[in-house]
Amino acid sequence: MCAAAGGYRGIGRLLLNRGARLDAKDHDGNSALVWAIWNGKIEMARMLLDFGAELEAKRHDGCTPVMVAASCGMADAVSMLVVRGADLDATAFDGEDAVQICTDERCKQLLCSARRGRRWRRRRALVTWRH
């Protein structure tokens, strides 16, 4: 987690290649992916996802990585997680989703746009399937 928080990709890669657990969490339920996002280490977060980090791993409060990115106003991280398929309808234990937690207007626009796009694609798939 220290390698993830610091963005030390070389060390992180070495640890992962030697069997470090991607699903390990600290006492607050933060995974290495959350630590990388929290500290703005987008390339490290991308590498962790490439190695198989869980995109929807919840913290002790039910927040997913995309919620953490939104709450920190990290538009680049939000964008990367959306592209990777983050669940935008997931809610934390208090019932709030990523848009409600969001602190940055750019992040909020990204999330709303992505949510609309996904809904449109789902509807389109249903219409195509029925014919």
XYZ file of C-alpha atoms in Angstrom:
131
model
C 0.000 0.000 0.000
C 2.900 2.340 0.649
C 4.187 1.726 -2.882
C 0.710 2.490 -4.247
C 0.300 5.648 -2.169
C 3.700 6.898 -3.274
C 3.199 5.925 -6.901
C 6.268 3.682 -6.911
C 5.271 1.543 -9.878
C 8.581 -0.308 -10.103
C 8.376 -1.408 -6.487
C 4.676 -2.168 -6.853
C 5.288 -4.304 -9.936
C 8.088 -6.164 -8.147
C 5.876 -6.843 -5.123
C 2.967 -8.005 -7.276
C 5.198 -10.267 -9.339
C 6.412 -11.806 -6.075
C 2.928 -12.539 -4.792
C 1.740 -9.412 -2.978
C -2.028 -9.568 -2.487
C -4.101 -7.089 -4.472
C -7.073 -7.651 -2.179
C -5.214 -6.623 1.002
C -6.786 -3.715 2.893
C -5.743 -1.476 5.756
C -7.729 -1.060 9.001
C -10.158 1.342 7.255
C -10.783 -1.017 4.348
C -8.653 0.944 1.875
C -7.054 -1.153 -0.843
C -3.849 -0.287 -2.683
C -6.049 0.977 -5.530
C -7.818 3.406 -3.206
C -4.482 4.607 -1.803
C -3.149 5.246 -5.311
C -6.279 7.180 -6.287
C -6.396 9.124 -3.024
C -2.847 10.314 -3.644
C -3.391 11.155 -7.307
C -1.178 8.327 -8.599
C -3.243 7.528 -11.694
C -0.548 5.502 -13.463
C -0.133 3.373 -10.341
C -3.911 2.871 -10.179
C -3.917 1.866 -13.847
C -1.115 -0.642 -13.207
C -2.974 -2.133 -10.225
C -6.085 -2.575 -12.368
C -3.974 -4.192 -15.096
C -2.740 -6.665 -12.475
C -6.340 -7.434 -11.494
C -7.211 -5.081 -8.637
C -10.922 -5.159 -7.882
C -12.622 -2.147 -9.465
C -15.572 -2.286 -7.060
C -13.787 -3.089 -3.774
C -15.662 -1.301 -0.989
C -14.088 0.467 1.964
C -15.438 0.250 5.517
C -17.960 2.992 4.645
C -19.083 1.287 1.432
C -17.298 3.700 -0.909
C -15.845 2.254 -4.108
C -12.700 3.594 -5.811
C -14.753 5.782 -8.179
C -16.506 7.329 -5.163
C -13.154 8.052 -3.529
C -11.909 9.684 -6.737
C -15.100 11.755 -7.002
C -14.957 12.834 -3.359
C -11.362 14.009 -3.864
C -12.200 15.859 -7.082
C -9.813 13.697 -9.118
C -11.320 14.030 -12.601
C -8.508 12.061 -14.276
C -9.027 9.149 -11.893
C -12.805 9.300 -12.331
C -12.376 9.244 -16.105
C -9.982 6.286 -15.980
C -12.284 4.304 -13.668
C -15.339 5.063 -15.826
C -13.495 3.821 -18.918
C -12.576 0.657 -16.999
C -16.264 0.043 -16.254
C -16.777 1.334 -12.711
C -20.330 0.892 -11.425
C -21.749 4.415 -11.360
C -24.953 3.335 -9.636
C -23.221 1.774 -6.622
C -23.967 3.426 -3.293
C -22.027 3.750 -0.072
C -23.577 2.507 3.164
C -25.129 5.955 3.733
C -26.975 5.676 0.393
C -24.928 8.240 -1.533
C -23.513 7.487 -4.973
C -20.452 8.918 -6.744
C -22.346 11.920 -8.141
C -23.707 12.872 -4.725
C -20.291 12.508 -3.075
C -18.564 14.462 -5.842
C -16.785 17.696 -4.862
C -15.701 18.859 -8.312
C -17.915 20.108 -11.139
C -15.769 18.467 -13.835
C -16.012 15.102 -12.065
C -19.763 15.524 -11.705
C -20.113 16.250 -15.431
C -18.001 13.184 -16.309
C -20.078 10.942 -14.067
C -23.437 12.252 -15.298
C -22.380 12.017 -18.933
C -21.083 8.467 -18.482
C -24.250 7.433 -16.657
C -26.444 8.819 -19.463
C -24.296 7.064 -22.079
C -24.550 3.720 -20.317
C -28.307 4.005 -19.949
C -28.639 4.846 -23.638
C -26.518 1.811 -24.608
C -28.600 -0.460 -22.356
C -31.826 0.799 -23.919
C -30.368 0.439 -27.405
C -29.304 -3.135 -26.642
C -32.821 -3.989 -25.444
C -34.423 -2.520 -28.572
C -31.977 -4.392 -30.816
C -32.562 -7.619 -28.891
C -36.357 -7.429 -29.296
C -36.248 -7.298 -33.106
